[in-house]
Amino acid sequence: MRPLYLIRHPRPAGAEACCYGRLDLPLAEPASHSLPRVRARLPASFQVWSSPLRRCLELAQALDPLARQHPGLQEMDFGDWEGRAWDDIGAPALDAWAADVTGHTPPGGESARQLLLRVQAALAEVLATSQGALALVTHAGVIRALVAQALELAGPDWLRIRPAYGQVVALDWDGQALQVPAATRRELGL
């Protein structure tokens, strides 16, 4: 088994005010504030990969100044919804999304199913070009998609996966598929 640690970025500034996925929000506080808690959950040796969005990259570079980036580790693209207040998006659009969590595509964006395909391809590249334990500094949507896929959860159940800012989600790669250890299931309330 190969350890894989999915780390959600620290809280970004302005996150409560709008829909953000690809929007490159700054962190609300320096990445160094999250570093001790994150580092305590990681092994002595690991390679760091990150989404190129600065809310991830700042923590990744605090963990390892030589952290590598992969665009496939970015959050879901919400298209025309990016940067808009949830109230401005409107209940009908949000209801349509809630009715088909994995299949609905925001205008100009990507669906959660498309996100999963992109993230699977990125993870395959990262696994093929690195060795040993991996720490991926990424986003809630990416973590949600990978855990849901590993547990074979139906679309509506994806929303039960709610990693906190700065949370480390430990998985294992068995050479063919991701495995979700019992301890991780408990931490995520699954």
PDB file of C-alpha atoms in Angstrom:
ATOM      1  CA  MET A   1       0.000   0.000   0.000  1.00  0.00           C
ATOM      2  CA  ARG A   2       1.183   3.476  -0.866  1.00  0.00           C
ATOM      3  CA  PRO A   3       0.093   6.276   1.500  1.00  0.00           C
ATOM      4  CA  LEU A   4      -1.717   9.208  -0.067  1.00  0.00           C
ATOM      5  CA  TYR A   5      -2.588  12.278   1.998  1.00  0.00           C
ATOM      6  CA  LEU A   6      -5.178  14.659   0.571  1.00  0.00           C
ATOM      7  CA  ILE A   7      -4.872  18.028   2.304  1.00  0.00           C
ATOM      8  CA  ARG A   8      -7.549  20.659   1.965  1.00  0.00           C
ATOM      9  CA  HIS A   9      -6.139  24.173   1.748  1.00  0.00           C
ATOM     10  CA  PRO A  10      -6.569  26.593   4.693  1.00  0.00           C
ATOM     11  CA  ARG A  11      -9.554  28.955   4.746  1.00  0.00           C
ATOM     12  CA  PRO A  12      -9.416  31.532   1.959  1.00  0.00           C
ATOM     13  CA  ALA A  13     -10.387  35.165   2.476  1.00  0.00           C
ATOM     14  CA  GLY A  14     -13.907  35.933   1.271  1.00  0.00           C
ATOM     15  CA  ALA A  15     -14.929  32.289   0.956  1.00  0.00           C
ATOM     16  CA  GLU A  16     -18.240  32.824   2.748  1.00  0.00           C
ATOM     17  CA  ALA A  17     -19.329  35.569   0.376  1.00  0.00           C
ATOM     18  CA  CYS A  18     -19.298  33.804  -2.966  1.00  0.00           C
ATOM     19  CA  CYS A  19     -19.101  30.712  -5.096  1.00  0.00           C
ATOM     20  CA  TYR A  20     -15.463  29.919  -5.738  1.00  0.00           C
ATOM     21  CA  GLY A  21     -13.752  27.035  -7.412  1.00  0.00           C
ATOM     22  CA  ARG A  22     -11.145  28.226  -9.885  1.00  0.00           C
ATOM     23  CA  LEU A  23     -11.306  31.740  -8.422  1.00  0.00           C
ATOM     24  CA  ASP A  24      -7.832  32.302  -6.989  1.00  0.00           C
ATOM     25  CA  LEU A  25      -8.655  33.657  -3.542  1.00  0.00           C
ATOM     26  CA  PRO A  26      -5.849  34.522  -1.094  1.00  0.00           C
ATOM     27  CA  LEU A  27      -5.657  32.808   2.274  1.00  0.00           C
ATOM     28  CA  ALA A  28      -7.406  34.428   5.248  1.00  0.00           C
ATOM     29  CA  GLU A  29      -4.269  33.872   7.353  1.00  0.00           C
ATOM     30  CA  PRO A  30      -0.721  32.759   6.547  1.00  0.00           C
ATOM     31  CA  ALA A  31      -0.243  29.093   5.640  1.00  0.00           C
ATOM     32  CA  SER A  32       2.229  28.836   8.513  1.00  0.00           C
ATOM     33  CA  HIS A  33      -0.721  28.886  10.945  1.00  0.00           C
ATOM     34  CA  SER A  34      -1.970  25.550   9.565  1.00  0.00           C
ATOM     35  CA  LEU A  35       1.447  24.007   9.089  1.00  0.00           C
ATOM     36  CA  PRO A  36       2.010  22.407  12.549  1.00  0.00           C
ATOM     37  CA  ARG A  37      -1.407  20.685  12.560  1.00  0.00           C
ATOM     38  CA  VAL A  38      -0.985  19.436   8.979  1.00  0.00           C
ATOM     39  CA  ARG A  39       2.627  18.345   9.453  1.00  0.00           C
ATOM     40  CA  ALA A  40       1.701  16.332  12.547  1.00  0.00           C
ATOM     41  CA  ARG A  41      -0.549  14.102  10.394  1.00  0.00           C
ATOM     42  CA  LEU A  42       2.116  13.341   7.777  1.00  0.00           C
ATOM     43  CA  PRO A  43       4.940  10.781   7.786  1.00  0.00           C
ATOM     44  CA  ALA A  44       8.607  11.748   8.045  1.00  0.00           C
ATOM     45  CA  SER A  45       9.146  11.493   4.296  1.00  0.00           C
ATOM     46  CA  PHE A  46       6.719  12.399   1.492  1.00  0.00           C
ATOM     47  CA  GLN A  47       6.528  14.200  -1.828  1.00  0.00           C
ATOM     48  CA  VAL A  48       4.260  17.238  -2.165  1.00  0.00           C
ATOM     49  CA  TRP A  49       2.045  18.036  -5.136  1.00  0.00           C
ATOM     50  CA  SER A  50      -0.348  20.953  -5.252  1.00  0.00           C
ATOM     51  CA  SER A  51      -3.122  22.637  -7.120  1.00  0.00           C
ATOM     52  CA  PRO A  52      -1.629  25.767  -8.703  1.00  0.00           C
ATOM     53  CA  LEU A  53      -4.186  27.991  -6.954  1.00  0.00           C
ATOM     54  CA  ARG A  54      -2.430  30.070  -4.310  1.00  0.00           C
ATOM     55  CA  ARG A  55      -4.663  28.948  -1.433  1.00  0.00           C
ATOM     56  CA  CYS A  56      -3.131  25.483  -1.945  1.00  0.00           C
ATOM     57  CA  LEU A  57       0.277  26.423  -3.226  1.00  0.00           C
ATOM     58  CA  GLU A  58       1.160  28.525  -0.172  1.00  0.00           C
ATOM     59  CA  LEU A  59       0.620  25.567   2.169  1.00  0.00           C
ATOM     60  CA  ALA A  60       2.335  23.158  -0.231  1.00  0.00           C
ATOM     61  CA  GLN A  61       5.435  25.365  -0.411  1.00  0.00           C
ATOM     62  CA  ALA A  62       5.445  25.711   3.385  1.00  0.00           C
ATOM     63  CA  LEU A  63       5.543  21.893   3.557  1.00  0.00           C
ATOM     64  CA  ASP A  64       8.191  21.678   0.831  1.00  0.00           C
ATOM     65  CA  PRO A  65       9.654  24.644  -1.076  1.00  0.00           C
ATOM     66  CA  LEU A  66      10.109  22.296  -4.057  1.00  0.00           C
ATOM     67  CA  ALA A  67       6.451  21.234  -4.146  1.00  0.00           C
ATOM     68  CA  ARG A  68       5.298  20.350  -7.635  1.00  0.00           C
ATOM     69  CA  GLN A  69       2.087  21.660  -9.191  1.00  0.00           C
ATOM     70  CA  HIS A  70      -0.505  19.884 -11.303  1.00  0.00           C
ATOM     71  CA  PRO A  71      -3.415  21.783 -12.894  1.00  0.00           C
ATOM     72  CA  GLY A  72      -5.580  18.664 -12.635  1.00  0.00           C
ATOM     73  CA  LEU A  73      -5.657  19.096  -8.845  1.00  0.00           C
ATOM     74  CA  GLN A  74      -7.636  22.355  -9.099  1.00  0.00           C
ATOM     75  CA  GLU A  75     -11.127  22.738  -7.688  1.00  0.00           C
ATOM     76  CA  MET A  76     -14.252  22.283  -9.778  1.00  0.00           C
ATOM     77  CA  ASP A  77     -14.770  24.955 -12.404  1.00  0.00           C
ATOM     78  CA  PHE A  78     -18.051  26.702 -11.593  1.00  0.00           C
ATOM     79  CA  GLY A  79     -17.952  28.684 -14.839  1.00  0.00           C
ATOM     80  CA  ASP A  80     -20.338  31.648 -14.823  1.00  0.00           C
ATOM     81  CA  TRP A  81     -21.014  31.149 -11.103  1.00  0.00           C
ATOM     82  CA  GLU A  82     -17.399  31.918 -10.124  1.00  0.00           C
ATOM     83  CA  GLY A  83     -17.159  34.927  -7.816  1.00  0.00           C
ATOM     84  CA  ARG A  84     -20.914  35.440  -7.631  1.00  0.00           C
ATOM     85  CA  ALA A  85     -22.846  35.557  -4.354  1.00  0.00           C
ATOM     86  CA  TRP A  86     -24.907  32.408  -3.838  1.00  0.00           C
ATOM     87  CA  ASP A  87     -28.082  34.518  -3.619  1.00  0.00           C
ATOM     88  CA  ASP A  88     -27.269  36.075  -7.005  1.00  0.00           C
ATOM     89  CA  ILE A  89     -26.942  32.655  -8.628  1.00  0.00           C
ATOM     90  CA  GLY A  90     -30.517  32.003  -7.590  1.00  0.00           C
ATOM     91  CA  ALA A  91     -32.538  29.178  -6.115  1.00  0.00           C
ATOM     92  CA  PRO A  92     -33.642  27.605  -9.443  1.00  0.00           C
ATOM     93  CA  ALA A  93     -30.036  27.131 -10.616  1.00  0.00           C
ATOM     94  CA  LEU A  94     -28.882  25.841  -7.234  1.00  0.00           C
ATOM     95  CA  ASP A  95     -31.886  23.497  -6.995  1.00  0.00           C
ATOM     96  CA  ALA A  96     -31.040  22.037 -10.411  1.00  0.00           C
ATOM     97  CA  TRP A  97     -27.493  21.429  -9.220  1.00  0.00           C
ATOM     98  CA  ALA A  98     -28.685  19.834  -5.954  1.00  0.00           C
ATOM     99  CA  ALA A  99     -31.030  17.544  -7.905  1.00  0.00           C
ATOM    100  CA  ASP A 100     -28.099  16.111  -9.908  1.00  0.00           C
ATOM    101  CA  VAL A 101     -24.960  16.663  -7.844  1.00  0.00           C
ATOM    102  CA  THR A 102     -22.587  14.762 -10.112  1.00  0.00           C
ATOM    103  CA  GLY A 103     -24.148  15.425 -13.503  1.00  0.00           C
ATOM    104  CA  HIS A 104     -25.257  19.054 -13.449  1.00  0.00           C
ATOM    105  CA  THR A 105     -22.897  21.488 -15.139  1.00  0.00           C
ATOM    106  CA  PRO A 106     -22.956  25.159 -14.109  1.00  0.00           C
ATOM    107  CA  PRO A 107     -23.021  27.387 -17.214  1.00  0.00           C
ATOM    108  CA  GLY A 108     -19.518  27.511 -18.681  1.00  0.00           C
ATOM    109  CA  GLY A 109     -18.145  25.183 -15.992  1.00  0.00           C
ATOM    110  CA  GLU A 110     -17.743  21.480 -15.358  1.00  0.00           C
ATOM    111  CA  SER A 111     -19.833  18.843 -13.624  1.00  0.00           C
ATOM    112  CA  ALA A 112     -18.622  16.883 -10.609  1.00  0.00           C
ATOM    113  CA  ARG A 113     -18.381  13.848 -12.899  1.00  0.00           C
ATOM    114  CA  GLN A 114     -16.058  15.816 -15.214  1.00  0.00           C
ATOM    115  CA  LEU A 115     -14.066  16.940 -12.176  1.00  0.00           C
ATOM    116  CA  LEU A 116     -13.606  13.312 -11.132  1.00  0.00           C
ATOM    117  CA  LEU A 117     -12.340  12.295 -14.579  1.00  0.00           C
ATOM    118  CA  ARG A 118      -9.869  15.201 -14.585  1.00  0.00           C
ATOM    119  CA  VAL A 119      -8.656  14.400 -11.071  1.00  0.00           C
ATOM    120  CA  GLN A 120      -8.305  10.684 -11.838  1.00  0.00           C
ATOM    121  CA  ALA A 121      -6.071  11.530 -14.815  1.00  0.00           C
ATOM    122  CA  ALA A 122      -4.003  13.929 -12.696  1.00  0.00           C
ATOM    123  CA  LEU A 123      -3.611  11.376  -9.909  1.00  0.00           C
ATOM    124  CA  ALA A 124      -2.482   8.732 -12.391  1.00  0.00           C
ATOM    125  CA  GLU A 125       0.208  11.119 -13.675  1.00  0.00           C
ATOM    126  CA  VAL A 126       1.345  12.023 -10.167  1.00  0.00           C
ATOM    127  CA  LEU A 127       1.513   8.370  -9.098  1.00  0.00           C
ATOM    128  CA  ALA A 128       3.465   7.447 -12.237  1.00  0.00           C
ATOM    129  CA  THR A 129       6.062  10.212 -11.816  1.00  0.00           C
ATOM    130  CA  SER A 130       6.722   9.950  -8.083  1.00  0.00           C
ATOM    131  CA  GLN A 131       7.537   7.386  -5.424  1.00  0.00           C
ATOM    132  CA  GLY A 132       6.677   6.814  -1.800  1.00  0.00           C
ATOM    133  CA  ALA A 133       4.140   8.681   0.265  1.00  0.00           C
ATOM    134  CA  LEU A 134       2.363  11.577  -1.414  1.00  0.00           C
ATOM    135  CA  ALA A 135       0.827  14.714   0.070  1.00  0.00           C
ATOM    136  CA  LEU A 136      -1.569  16.445  -2.331  1.00  0.00           C
ATOM    137  CA  VAL A 137      -2.601  19.954  -1.285  1.00  0.00           C
ATOM    138  CA  THR A 138      -5.914  20.451  -2.997  1.00  0.00           C
ATOM    139  CA  HIS A 139      -9.586  21.359  -2.612  1.00  0.00           C
ATOM    140  CA  ALA A 140     -12.754  19.996  -1.018  1.00  0.00           C
ATOM    141  CA  GLY A 141     -14.230  19.044  -4.399  1.00  0.00           C
ATOM    142  CA  VAL A 142     -11.158  17.034  -5.357  1.00  0.00           C
ATOM    143  CA  ILE A 143     -11.100  15.248  -1.999  1.00  0.00           C
ATOM    144  CA  ARG A 144     -14.846  14.637  -2.157  1.00  0.00           C
ATOM    145  CA  ALA A 145     -14.604  13.148  -5.667  1.00  0.00           C
ATOM    146  CA  LEU A 146     -11.712  10.800  -4.847  1.00  0.00           C
ATOM    147  CA  VAL A 147     -13.199   9.558  -1.571  1.00  0.00           C
ATOM    148  CA  ALA A 148     -16.647   9.110  -3.154  1.00  0.00           C
ATOM    149  CA  GLN A 149     -15.144   7.164  -6.021  1.00  0.00           C
ATOM    150  CA  ALA A 150     -13.126   4.934  -3.671  1.00  0.00           C
ATOM    151  CA  LEU A 151     -16.243   4.207  -1.590  1.00  0.00           C
ATOM    152  CA  GLU A 152     -18.464   3.886  -4.688  1.00  0.00           C
ATOM    153  CA  LEU A 153     -20.905   6.460  -3.328  1.00  0.00           C
ATOM    154  CA  ALA A 154     -23.883   7.627  -5.354  1.00  0.00           C
ATOM    155  CA  GLY A 155     -24.016  11.302  -6.388  1.00  0.00           C
ATOM    156  CA  PRO A 156     -26.195  12.600  -3.542  1.00  0.00           C
ATOM    157  CA  ASP A 157     -23.925  10.904  -0.991  1.00  0.00           C
ATOM    158  CA  TRP A 158     -20.913  12.887  -2.247  1.00  0.00           C
ATOM    159  CA  LEU A 159     -22.174  15.835  -0.221  1.00  0.00           C
ATOM    160  CA  ARG A 160     -21.719  13.853   3.005  1.00  0.00           C
ATOM    161  CA  ILE A 161     -17.953  14.201   2.493  1.00  0.00           C
ATOM    162  CA  ARG A 162     -17.077  17.566   4.015  1.00  0.00           C
ATOM    163  CA  PRO A 163     -13.346  17.978   4.657  1.00  0.00           C
ATOM    164  CA  ALA A 164     -12.538  20.946   6.878  1.00  0.00           C
ATOM    165  CA  TYR A 165     -10.053  23.643   5.931  1.00  0.00           C
ATOM    166  CA  GLY A 166      -6.573  22.292   6.584  1.00  0.00           C
ATOM    167  CA  GLN A 167      -7.833  18.732   7.126  1.00  0.00           C
ATOM    168  CA  VAL A 168      -5.588  15.828   6.146  1.00  0.00           C
ATOM    169  CA  VAL A 169      -7.501  12.897   4.623  1.00  0.00           C
ATOM    170  CA  ALA A 170      -5.391   9.722   4.615  1.00  0.00           C
ATOM    171  CA  LEU A 171      -5.975   7.184   1.830  1.00  0.00           C
ATOM    172  CA  ASP A 172      -4.010   4.241   0.470  1.00  0.00           C
ATOM    173  CA  TRP A 173      -3.178   3.330  -3.123  1.00  0.00           C
ATOM    174  CA  ASP A 174      -3.038  -0.445  -3.586  1.00  0.00           C
ATOM    175  CA  GLY A 175      -1.576  -0.215  -7.089  1.00  0.00           C
ATOM    176  CA  GLN A 176      -4.972  -0.320  -8.763  1.00  0.00           C
ATOM    177  CA  ALA A 177      -7.419   1.676  -6.686  1.00  0.00           C
ATOM    178  CA  LEU A 178      -7.720   4.043  -3.748  1.00  0.00           C
ATOM    179  CA  GLN A 179      -8.632   2.542  -0.392  1.00  0.00           C
ATOM    180  CA  VAL A 180     -10.264   4.494   2.436  1.00  0.00           C
ATOM    181  CA  PRO A 181      -9.015   3.267   5.823  1.00  0.00           C
ATOM    182  CA  ALA A 182     -11.534   2.841   8.635  1.00  0.00           C
ATOM    183  CA  ALA A 183      -9.932   5.697  10.605  1.00  0.00           C
ATOM    184  CA  THR A 184     -10.459   8.077   7.665  1.00  0.00           C
ATOM    185  CA  ARG A 185     -14.079   6.966   7.333  1.00  0.00           C
ATOM    186  CA  ARG A 186     -14.617   7.776  11.000  1.00  0.00           C
ATOM    187  CA  GLU A 187     -12.930  11.180  10.679  1.00  0.00           C
ATOM    188  CA  LEU A 188     -15.162  12.063   7.737  1.00  0.00           C
ATOM    189  CA  GLY A 189     -18.278  10.701   9.465  1.00  0.00           C
ATOM    190  CA  LEU A 190     -18.859   8.010   6.819  1.00  0.00           C
TER     191      LEU A 190
END
